[in-house]
XYZ file of C-alpha atoms in Angstrom:
668
model
C 31.770 -39.099 -47.313
C 35.116 -38.212 -48.906
C 38.141 -40.046 -47.550
C 40.226 -37.993 -45.206
C 43.388 -38.378 -47.267
C 41.747 -36.858 -50.382
C 43.161 -33.494 -51.343
C 41.380 -30.525 -49.781
C 42.162 -27.193 -51.425
C 40.457 -25.347 -48.572
C 43.319 -26.412 -46.295
C 45.793 -24.822 -48.690
C 43.643 -21.692 -48.517
C 43.830 -21.809 -44.729
C 47.598 -22.190 -44.971
C 47.616 -19.072 -47.142
C 45.831 -17.070 -44.437
C 48.281 -18.335 -41.817
C 51.452 -17.581 -43.759
C 50.227 -14.170 -44.957
C 49.428 -13.213 -41.366
C 52.963 -14.081 -40.283
C 54.608 -12.374 -43.255
C 52.634 -9.142 -42.875
C 53.366 -9.126 -39.149
C 57.083 -9.494 -39.802
C 56.953 -6.740 -42.408
C 55.711 -4.441 -39.633
C 52.365 -3.739 -41.287
C 50.716 -2.062 -38.318
C 47.221 -3.420 -38.940
C 48.522 -7.002 -38.656
C 50.029 -6.640 -35.184
C 48.684 -10.063 -34.198
C 49.931 -11.873 -37.284
C 52.066 -14.124 -35.116
C 48.922 -16.227 -34.556
C 49.420 -17.626 -38.042
C 51.770 -20.090 -36.372
C 48.932 -21.264 -34.130
C 46.811 -21.946 -37.215
C 49.653 -24.017 -38.677
C 49.835 -26.077 -35.485
C 46.129 -26.894 -35.662
C 46.404 -27.829 -39.359
C 49.357 -30.112 -38.627
C 47.462 -31.895 -35.869
C 44.423 -32.305 -38.128
C 46.271 -33.755 -41.110
C 49.006 -35.809 -39.497
C 46.733 -37.449 -36.938
C 44.063 -38.479 -39.420
C 46.668 -39.864 -41.834
C 48.351 -41.875 -39.071
C 44.997 -43.173 -37.815
C 43.861 -44.150 -41.318
C 47.023 -46.091 -42.037
C 47.100 -47.692 -38.584
C 43.531 -48.970 -38.953
C 44.345 -50.388 -42.354
C 47.460 -52.057 -40.976
C 49.704 -49.997 -43.239
C 51.288 -47.588 -40.748
C 55.034 -47.748 -40.276
C 56.978 -45.586 -37.858
C 59.978 -45.867 -40.142
C 57.962 -44.783 -43.155
C 56.429 -41.901 -41.253
C 59.736 -40.488 -40.077
C 61.377 -40.961 -43.463
C 58.470 -39.064 -45.014
C 58.861 -36.223 -42.548
C 62.571 -36.025 -43.338
C 61.822 -35.813 -47.046
C 59.134 -33.199 -46.476
C 60.861 -30.893 -44.020
C 64.617 -31.205 -44.080
C 65.780 -30.372 -47.642
C 64.130 -26.907 -47.792
C 65.174 -26.211 -44.202
C 68.816 -27.141 -44.827
C 68.861 -25.035 -47.993
C 67.407 -22.044 -46.131
C 69.851 -22.374 -43.257
C 72.802 -22.777 -45.638
C 71.945 -19.765 -47.818
C 71.185 -17.641 -44.759
C 74.465 -18.752 -43.193
C 76.432 -17.619 -46.258
C 74.609 -14.278 -46.415
C 75.047 -13.741 -42.681
C 78.772 -14.386 -42.932
C 79.008 -11.289 -45.136
C 76.547 -9.130 -43.179
C 76.699 -9.919 -39.459
C 79.409 -8.795 -37.087
C 81.236 -11.595 -35.219
C 79.136 -11.387 -32.056
C 75.876 -11.550 -33.980
C 77.259 -14.182 -36.343
C 78.256 -16.294 -33.360
C 74.695 -16.164 -32.026
C 73.367 -16.836 -35.515
C 75.612 -19.885 -35.851
C 74.245 -21.221 -32.570
C 70.701 -20.794 -33.880
C 71.667 -22.522 -37.153
C 72.866 -25.575 -35.248
C 69.663 -25.516 -33.203
C 67.491 -25.240 -36.334
C 69.161 -28.282 -37.871
C 68.783 -30.177 -34.592
C 65.052 -29.339 -34.234
C 65.758 -27.349 -31.073
C 65.328 -23.728 -32.186
C 62.415 -23.143 -29.869
C 64.508 -24.154 -26.854
C 67.474 -21.964 -27.838
C 65.365 -18.899 -28.524
C 63.429 -19.419 -25.314
C 66.708 -19.334 -23.406
C 67.928 -16.246 -25.263
C 65.132 -13.723 -25.304
C 61.484 -12.833 -25.826
C 59.810 -12.824 -29.197
C 59.243 -9.089 -29.366
C 62.503 -7.653 -28.035
C 64.850 -5.645 -30.251
C 67.479 -8.380 -30.400
C 64.873 -10.851 -31.673
C 64.019 -8.573 -34.578
C 67.522 -9.128 -35.943
C 67.822 -12.920 -35.549
C 67.609 -14.354 -39.083
C 66.455 -17.811 -37.954
C 64.075 -16.761 -35.181
C 61.090 -18.088 -37.108
C 62.447 -21.630 -37.010
C 61.278 -21.900 -33.396
C 57.908 -23.060 -34.716
C 59.579 -25.737 -36.848
C 61.290 -26.979 -33.693
C 57.884 -27.318 -32.047
C 56.446 -29.125 -35.089
C 59.391 -31.513 -35.347
C 59.083 -32.364 -31.652
C 55.382 -33.006 -32.280
C 56.210 -35.388 -35.130
C 58.638 -37.220 -32.882
C 56.094 -38.204 -30.221
C 52.683 -38.006 -31.855
C 52.605 -41.210 -33.926
C 53.044 -43.231 -30.735
C 50.152 -41.306 -29.150
C 47.770 -42.048 -32.028
C 48.797 -45.681 -32.547
C 48.856 -46.389 -28.831
C 45.443 -44.817 -28.239
C 43.920 -46.755 -31.135
C 45.320 -49.998 -29.787
C 44.213 -49.407 -26.208
C 40.946 -47.508 -26.600
C 39.753 -48.140 -30.139
C 38.759 -45.845 -32.958
C 35.447 -44.777 -31.422
C 37.108 -43.286 -28.351
C 40.074 -41.748 -30.159
C 38.543 -38.300 -30.893
C 37.289 -37.916 -27.319
C 40.688 -38.834 -25.878
C 42.426 -36.368 -28.194
C 39.930 -33.692 -27.195
C 40.734 -34.470 -23.567
C 44.443 -34.068 -24.286
C 43.647 -30.689 -25.858
C 41.723 -29.533 -22.784
C 44.349 -30.752 -20.317
C 47.121 -29.303 -22.477
C 45.431 -25.922 -22.543
C 45.031 -25.940 -18.763
C 48.729 -26.813 -18.444
C 49.579 -23.881 -20.724
C 47.524 -21.496 -18.611
C 49.048 -22.809 -15.388
C 52.646 -22.730 -16.578
C 52.158 -19.432 -18.379
C 51.211 -17.850 -15.075
C 54.891 -18.123 -14.107
C 56.679 -18.215 -17.447
C 54.818 -16.793 -20.437
C 57.865 -17.104 -22.712
C 58.153 -20.796 -21.878
C 54.478 -21.302 -22.636
C 55.023 -19.538 -25.968
C 58.105 -21.425 -27.142
C 58.065 -24.901 -25.608
C 56.296 -27.873 -27.207
C 54.502 -29.254 -24.116
C 52.543 -26.018 -23.880
C 51.576 -26.044 -27.567
C 50.461 -29.651 -27.688
C 46.838 -28.647 -27.060
C 46.702 -26.949 -30.464
C 47.918 -30.046 -32.281
C 45.517 -32.153 -30.218
C 42.564 -29.877 -31.029
C 43.198 -30.323 -34.737
C 43.831 -34.021 -34.219
C 40.515 -34.558 -32.429
C 38.619 -33.050 -35.357
C 40.723 -34.860 -37.943
C 40.056 -38.246 -36.383
C 36.374 -37.453 -35.822
C 35.960 -36.708 -39.516
C 37.192 -40.228 -40.281
C 34.566 -41.992 -38.146
C 31.642 -43.695 -39.793
C 29.400 -41.749 -37.410
C 30.432 -38.458 -39.033
C 27.265 -36.986 -40.636
C 26.906 -37.987 -44.272
C 23.945 -35.706 -44.844
C 24.449 -32.157 -45.994
C 24.014 -29.647 -43.157
C 21.956 -26.561 -43.963
C 23.930 -24.063 -45.986
C 23.488 -21.390 -43.341
C 24.966 -23.685 -40.679
C 27.971 -24.593 -42.809
C 28.588 -20.955 -43.723
C 28.034 -19.878 -40.137
C 30.780 -22.224 -38.930
C 33.072 -20.897 -41.664
C 32.395 -17.249 -40.830
C 32.811 -17.851 -37.095
C 36.195 -19.419 -37.739
C 37.303 -16.746 -40.184
C 36.251 -13.902 -37.888
C 38.056 -15.532 -34.952
C 41.331 -15.888 -36.850
C 41.163 -12.426 -38.440
C 40.207 -10.795 -35.147
C 43.293 -12.349 -33.569
C 45.481 -11.078 -36.404
C 44.074 -7.556 -36.272
C 43.520 -7.049 -32.534
C 46.366 -8.857 -30.795
C 49.787 -7.271 -30.371
C 52.992 -7.582 -28.387
C 51.191 -6.662 -25.176
C 48.628 -9.449 -25.473
C 49.192 -12.129 -22.842
C 49.966 -14.933 -25.251
C 49.508 -17.803 -25.020
C 46.864 -17.298 -22.365
C 43.124 -17.271 -22.710
C 43.645 -15.270 -25.894
C 45.176 -18.293 -27.652
C 41.753 -19.920 -27.786
C 40.571 -17.418 -30.402
C 42.919 -18.407 -33.257
C 42.990 -22.060 -32.159
C 39.226 -22.538 -32.155
C 38.953 -20.351 -35.238
C 41.265 -22.704 -37.131
C 39.282 -25.712 -35.874
C 36.039 -24.111 -37.107
C 37.530 -23.427 -40.549
C 38.721 -27.020 -40.837
C 35.292 -28.217 -39.675
C 33.459 -26.137 -42.277
C 35.582 -27.709 -44.998
C 34.853 -31.211 -43.715
C 31.157 -31.147 -44.579
C 30.266 -33.159 -47.666
C 28.630 -30.150 -49.344
C 31.466 -27.726 -48.633
C 31.890 -27.071 -52.378
C 28.825 -24.850 -52.383
C 29.795 -22.655 -49.446
C 31.586 -19.399 -48.754
C 34.743 -21.318 -47.947
C 35.187 -22.349 -51.552
C 35.162 -18.786 -52.819
C 37.515 -17.486 -50.131
C 39.856 -20.421 -49.567
C 39.789 -22.377 -52.825
C 40.471 -19.649 -55.350
C 43.679 -20.106 -57.390
C 45.654 -17.422 -55.532
C 44.862 -18.821 -52.073
C 45.582 -22.386 -53.138
C 48.915 -21.429 -54.728
C 49.985 -19.491 -51.635
C 49.026 -22.474 -49.514
C 51.109 -24.820 -51.623
C 54.195 -22.598 -51.336
C 53.461 -21.682 -47.707
C 56.262 -23.808 -46.231
C 58.847 -22.310 -48.582
C 57.488 -18.798 -48.006
C 57.578 -19.260 -44.251
C 61.181 -20.461 -44.422
C 62.559 -17.646 -46.572
C 60.544 -14.632 -45.486
C 62.177 -13.882 -42.138
C 65.848 -14.129 -43.157
C 65.098 -11.639 -45.946
C 63.563 -9.149 -43.504
C 66.005 -9.676 -40.645
C 69.176 -9.344 -42.712
C 67.858 -6.319 -44.581
C 66.919 -4.591 -41.346
C 70.235 -5.522 -39.813
C 72.052 -3.749 -42.618
C 69.795 -0.700 -42.917
C 68.032 -0.182 -39.581
C 64.819 -1.406 -37.993
C 62.199 0.846 -39.591
C 60.805 -0.125 -42.994
C 59.249 2.310 -45.442
C 56.222 1.258 -47.549
C 58.473 0.985 -50.607
C 60.868 -1.270 -48.698
C 57.976 -3.398 -47.459
C 56.734 -3.926 -51.014
C 60.222 -4.703 -52.302
C 60.855 -7.180 -49.500
C 57.472 -8.844 -50.109
C 58.394 -9.289 -53.786
C 61.793 -10.701 -52.831
C 60.150 -13.155 -50.422
C 57.709 -14.421 -53.037
C 60.487 -14.852 -55.589
C 62.676 -16.714 -53.111
C 59.740 -18.875 -51.982
C 58.870 -19.810 -55.565
C 62.486 -20.691 -56.241
C 62.726 -22.858 -53.124
C 59.374 -24.540 -53.735
C 59.782 -25.377 -57.413
C 63.546 -25.736 -57.385
C 63.884 -27.981 -54.335
C 60.769 -28.757 -52.291
C 58.793 -30.387 -55.117
C 61.780 -32.393 -56.266
C 61.647 -34.454 -53.107
C 58.082 -34.345 -51.838
C 54.651 -34.605 -53.407
C 51.587 -33.293 -51.623
C 48.072 -34.139 -52.659
C 47.017 -32.064 -55.639
C 50.580 -31.715 -56.980
C 52.453 -33.479 -59.741
C 54.694 -36.373 -58.804
C 57.994 -35.518 -57.193
C 61.319 -36.251 -58.852
C 62.650 -38.822 -56.407
C 64.882 -41.694 -57.432
C 66.604 -42.716 -54.196
C 64.940 -45.096 -51.777
C 63.478 -43.282 -48.739
C 66.131 -44.718 -46.454
C 69.028 -43.740 -48.707
C 67.626 -40.276 -49.192
C 67.135 -39.796 -45.439
C 70.693 -40.921 -44.790
C 72.096 -38.449 -47.300
C 69.884 -35.673 -45.994
C 71.026 -36.251 -42.427
C 74.635 -36.338 -43.600
C 74.293 -33.002 -45.403
C 72.579 -31.526 -42.326
C 75.408 -32.767 -40.130
C 78.012 -31.137 -42.389
C 76.238 -27.788 -42.199
C 75.806 -28.193 -38.445
C 79.545 -28.815 -38.048
C 80.397 -25.723 -40.086
C 77.932 -23.609 -38.097
C 79.207 -25.125 -34.870
C 82.739 -24.101 -35.751
C 81.595 -20.507 -36.309
C 79.755 -20.650 -32.998
C 82.718 -21.871 -30.959
C 85.270 -19.826 -32.926
C 83.827 -16.473 -31.864
C 81.792 -15.837 -34.990
C 84.849 -16.025 -37.258
C 86.315 -12.701 -36.205
C 88.948 -13.057 -38.954
C 86.255 -11.849 -41.381
C 86.714 -8.287 -40.064
C 90.359 -7.212 -39.763
C 91.223 -4.833 -36.921
C 88.231 -5.826 -34.810
C 87.906 -3.648 -31.693
C 85.418 -5.771 -29.761
C 85.330 -9.546 -29.904
C 82.126 -11.544 -29.712
C 83.087 -12.655 -26.213
C 83.637 -9.049 -25.078
C 80.286 -7.928 -26.454
C 78.392 -10.824 -24.910
C 80.133 -10.282 -21.578
C 79.420 -6.557 -21.745
C 75.736 -7.117 -22.438
C 75.462 -9.596 -19.583
C 77.300 -7.264 -17.201
C 74.350 -4.828 -17.254
C 72.570 -7.231 -14.923
C 75.543 -8.202 -12.776
C 74.651 -5.824 -9.947
C 70.987 -6.741 -9.673
C 71.834 -9.045 -6.765
C 72.772 -5.920 -4.814
C 69.218 -4.613 -5.211
C 66.177 -6.034 -3.418
C 63.695 -7.696 -5.839
C 60.236 -6.360 -5.074
C 58.627 -9.817 -5.074
C 60.999 -10.852 -2.264
C 60.372 -7.739 -0.171
C 58.511 -9.595 2.585
C 60.406 -12.884 2.242
C 63.168 -12.192 4.753
C 65.754 -11.388 2.083
C 68.558 -9.483 3.888
C 68.565 -6.835 1.139
C 64.904 -6.068 1.707
C 62.684 -4.344 4.242
C 65.513 -3.212 6.479
C 64.384 -1.079 9.407
C 65.088 2.647 9.210
C 66.448 2.387 5.638
C 65.870 5.066 3.036
C 63.931 3.019 0.506
C 64.249 3.704 -3.235
C 62.117 1.830 -5.776
C 63.280 1.552 -9.391
C 60.418 1.284 -11.849
C 60.689 1.288 -15.621
C 61.123 -0.726 -18.760
C 64.343 -2.339 -19.975
C 66.216 0.796 -18.882
C 65.509 0.132 -15.220
C 68.881 -1.678 -14.766
C 70.643 1.361 -16.273
C 69.124 3.492 -13.536
C 70.240 1.367 -10.616
C 73.676 0.862 -12.195
C 73.900 4.663 -12.475
C 72.852 5.285 -8.879
C 74.813 2.346 -7.470
C 77.869 3.801 -9.173
C 77.296 7.172 -7.570
C 75.657 6.366 -4.239
C 76.048 2.613 -3.707
C 78.370 3.074 -0.756
C 76.083 5.491 1.069
C 74.870 3.890 4.336
C 71.179 3.559 5.034
C 70.061 3.207 1.395
C 67.858 0.312 0.341
C 67.368 -0.023 -3.398
C 64.360 -2.062 -4.572
C 63.944 -3.111 -8.201
C 60.579 -3.790 -9.755
C 62.317 -6.000 -12.299
C 61.196 -4.007 -15.378
C 57.625 -3.705 -16.559
C 58.419 -5.478 -19.840
C 56.882 -8.812 -18.756
C 53.775 -7.024 -17.461
C 52.205 -5.881 -20.709
C 49.676 -3.195 -19.880
C 49.535 -2.279 -16.204
C 46.115 -0.814 -15.575
C 44.247 0.613 -12.626
C 41.260 -1.592 -11.879
C 37.914 -0.118 -10.741
C 38.796 -1.014 -7.158
C 41.896 1.171 -7.331
C 44.416 -1.667 -7.596
C 47.081 -2.172 -10.246
C 46.416 -5.183 -12.465
C 48.059 -6.848 -15.443
C 46.987 -9.680 -17.695
C 50.551 -11.016 -17.656
C 51.072 -13.798 -15.102
C 54.763 -12.969 -14.640
C 53.801 -9.647 -13.110
C 51.403 -10.911 -10.461
C 53.808 -11.279 -7.531
C 55.353 -7.862 -8.146
C 52.041 -6.077 -8.397
C 50.835 -7.824 -5.249
C 53.613 -6.077 -3.308
C 53.238 -2.764 -5.137
C 49.532 -2.709 -4.254
C 50.186 -3.036 -0.519
C 49.574 0.132 1.453
C 52.346 -0.632 3.923
C 54.875 -1.105 1.126
C 53.918 2.149 -0.570
C 54.040 3.994 2.729
C 57.565 2.689 3.338
C 58.911 4.178 0.083
C 60.909 7.393 0.205
C 61.861 7.663 -3.461
C 60.795 6.227 -6.785
C 63.146 6.283 -9.783
C 61.273 6.401 -13.095
C 63.627 4.897 -15.679
C 62.566 4.366 -19.281
C 63.780 5.209 -22.727
C 62.114 8.491 -23.681
C 60.412 9.315 -20.351
C 58.373 12.086 -21.990
C 57.382 10.285 -25.198
C 53.688 9.914 -25.997
C 53.882 6.108 -25.675
C 54.660 6.485 -21.962
C 51.100 7.499 -21.081
C 50.697 4.327 -19.011
C 53.736 5.261 -16.929
C 52.386 8.755 -16.297
C 49.127 7.273 -15.001
C 51.128 4.858 -12.850
C 53.244 7.631 -11.363
C 50.129 9.656 -10.587
C 48.555 6.623 -8.898
C 51.668 6.059 -6.769
C 51.867 9.729 -5.808
C 48.214 9.729 -4.809
C 48.726 6.673 -2.596
C 51.851 8.152 -0.991
C 51.931 11.965 -1.256
C 55.353 12.044 0.433
C 56.888 9.864 -2.255
C 59.693 11.682 -4.047
C 59.743 10.892 -7.765
C 63.109 10.957 -9.518
C 62.964 11.033 -13.309
C 65.934 9.597 -15.165
C 66.313 11.734 -18.247
C 67.004 10.141 -21.608
C 70.234 10.186 -23.573
C 70.804 9.301 -27.228
C 70.241 6.131 -29.226
C 71.834 4.710 -32.336
C 70.353 3.277 -35.513
C 72.476 0.123 -35.291
C 74.251 -1.385 -32.264
C 77.032 0.821 -30.939
C 79.330 -2.217 -30.681
C 78.864 -2.733 -34.387
C 79.736 0.907 -35.082
C 82.853 0.534 -32.948
C 83.913 -2.550 -34.879
C 83.231 -0.942 -38.248
C 84.901 2.391 -37.487
C 87.276 1.607 -34.640
C 86.073 4.489 -32.457
C 83.188 4.637 -29.917
C 82.844 8.372 -30.620
C 81.226 7.475 -33.934
C 78.234 6.100 -32.025
C 77.242 9.752 -31.507
C 77.958 10.779 -35.099
C 74.936 12.399 -36.791
C 74.585 9.574 -39.311
C 74.125 7.060 -36.484
C 72.049 8.988 -33.931
C 68.453 7.756 -34.126
C 67.134 9.685 -31.113
C 68.353 12.352 -28.727
C 66.757 14.018 -25.711
C 68.312 17.394 -26.400
C 65.089 19.349 -25.871
C 62.925 17.305 -23.494
C 60.518 20.176 -22.968
C 59.337 19.693 -26.546
C 58.194 16.120 -25.898
C 54.418 15.491 -25.539
C 54.364 14.335 -21.894
C 57.085 16.594 -20.523
C 54.702 18.867 -18.625
C 52.702 16.052 -17.050
C 55.747 14.067 -15.979
C 57.556 17.058 -14.558
C 54.448 18.108 -12.629
C 54.789 14.830 -10.753
C 58.598 14.873 -10.516
C 60.668 16.148 -7.617
C 64.064 15.482 -9.191
C 65.096 15.351 -12.827
C 68.439 13.689 -13.556
C 69.362 15.302 -16.850
C 71.891 12.957 -18.393
C 72.228 15.127 -21.490
C 73.295 18.133 -19.408
C 75.658 15.876 -17.481
C 77.300 14.135 -20.423
C 76.924 16.359 -23.512
C 78.402 19.795 -24.182
C 75.865 22.436 -25.215
C 73.206 19.702 -25.427
C 74.518 18.528 -28.815
C 74.517 14.805 -29.577
C 77.899 14.772 -31.295
C 79.531 16.060 -28.094
C 78.062 13.377 -25.826
C 80.418 11.047 -23.998
C 80.494 7.645 -25.658
C 83.107 5.685 -23.684
C 84.704 5.318 -20.295
C 88.359 6.268 -19.741
C 89.115 2.546 -20.163
C 87.468 2.533 -23.603
C 84.224 0.737 -22.666
C 81.512 1.953 -25.088
C 78.400 3.738 -23.904
C 76.203 0.974 -25.373
C 76.732 -2.485 -26.773
C 73.292 -2.350 -28.371
C 71.430 0.773 -29.525
C 70.453 2.445 -26.257
C 71.093 0.430 -23.067
C 74.084 1.801 -21.165
C 76.946 -0.555 -20.450
C 77.546 -1.216 -16.754
C 80.874 0.626 -16.699
C 79.528 3.670 -18.511
C 76.434 3.886 -16.297
C 78.588 3.655 -13.169
C 80.940 6.332 -14.504
C 78.026 8.634 -15.266
C 76.604 7.973 -11.809
C 79.889 8.965 -10.165
C 79.950 12.156 -12.224
C 76.406 12.964 -11.148
C 77.113 12.208 -7.478
C 80.107 14.535 -7.636
C 77.777 17.367 -8.641
C 74.804 16.306 -6.490
C 76.141 14.537 -3.397
C 73.022 15.288 -1.369
C 70.545 13.439 -3.634
C 69.600 11.003 -0.872
C 70.107 13.277 2.107
C 67.045 13.822 4.303
C 64.478 15.543 2.043
C 63.835 19.249 2.304
C 60.456 20.882 1.643
C 59.860 20.892 -2.121
C 59.845 24.191 -3.977
C 57.252 24.056 -6.763
C 58.792 24.238 -10.225
C 62.401 23.620 -9.243
C 62.467 20.201 -10.893
C 61.434 21.451 -14.310
C 64.691 23.065 -15.463
C 66.021 20.792 -18.237
C 69.636 21.873 -17.950
C 70.085 21.223 -14.243
C 71.097 18.126 -12.379
C 68.042 18.372 -10.145
């Protein structure tokens, strides 16, 4: 049997699959919508390699915690610091102060191995803001670095207490328990289960269990049948590729779905651990020169690829053309090659590579590396606490603090609205007798709707507003065969439990449907949901919040670059506009269910032309701070305007007149 520490080119080939999946996902190649699972493959590989190396050295009496950590510093930190530094310089020229301030915070976190914690606290992986964070991808490095911090003690301690024979079984047990913990915690907080190390430890442990098993004398020395070896390889490859091709942003991840790429990676590592692996399919697919080279530069490619995409999209807009995707891919490969050959290989030698150029002692090098990291962290920290260096843009209209406060203010009135999950909890905002009950249901635009209606009708006695809390954390809400609403997202369970109750539905008087593009073809799920609600409560009055316009880049950025919020509605910046809603695919179906249509375009735009739309309050507050979510003050102003024209919106309902809600130019 080959020694575990011998070079295995198939692992470089597996790294190539993982990094290509991530890169193609981040390039918005539609077929690779699940490419984020490449990170899961990396976690399994890390557990496999690191654990077996630690165990081998510990058994031989050659393991040193100091040596291990110094080696990790040499391996990880120089390319990371270089990437953060170059991205910091580029961002200083590209990002506006508010975004640069957030970037600086993420730079400090990346250098402190805490990116995953910071990004968990900020936002979800798939939201629009995340698509423009140049260091978002370093969350996985934070997880890995936290793994390196604790794992040597786990392996050495287990060997000392339980012995080498029991080590793989104990690691497998950690993997099982860790996965159960991920499922349990993910039921309440899927983002936490995605970002935080304790809920990823099962993937490292799964790889570790196999890696340590391979080292045991009991590991089969005889060649398995070729069909068995190739079958394991194909099962693993199909599992990983199926995850890459079939998963997307609506997949509950990590949940049960995370087993597919995790076990797939384990199977691929297993197939390469057989003594006759050289004759199998794995050699042709994973050990060819292209795959091996990509695997060797995979760390550098992973580091550089996302800043290239994020900064380019920040400057030009979110959508990438095929030509742009190809150009960005070429730029990534060039940058990765430069980082790998120019820096990474100067300080670290992996198996199968030429010796590194490394003259300092490990301790001296680590000390200098930490010192350089600290200098960059101090510079980034200054930019963070100094408002993103607003002096870079003379005549700034909106400071970073104003923009952050404005974005947070969108949610400042949610405490005035009953949360649906607390409806039966005794909350004084909820389930009030004889109240006119209005449920707000939508995506991230749901807060805009209740801000709008609170602004116009918040003082009206007898109203009880109930917020679903946005459907964003719910993924796909589907109607189960039994006629109940279900979601595979744990965070949605409590809300759907209330929404499924007959007594709750019967108590509703109105439902406000609030999404961006209420008549777009991608809102088919909402149409089905509205129909289901109407069927369960035929007296339910459905109020459709009409769309408005959206910008190609954040409106706050346009204001800072031009000095005038009116430029947010300039033709060169308008990315979408609901000027002719009747031309949208689902207009007829939605309006057949609707009783009231709040046409914000008719309310706020002259002659239904985007360039005439209102873009600020009398106090100068912009319509949006991002691309399409209304600021609190603007939504309240618009709501007051609407209430002035339609003061009887929540008066006792009159018998509906068929067709009266379908006039796009009217307020109702």
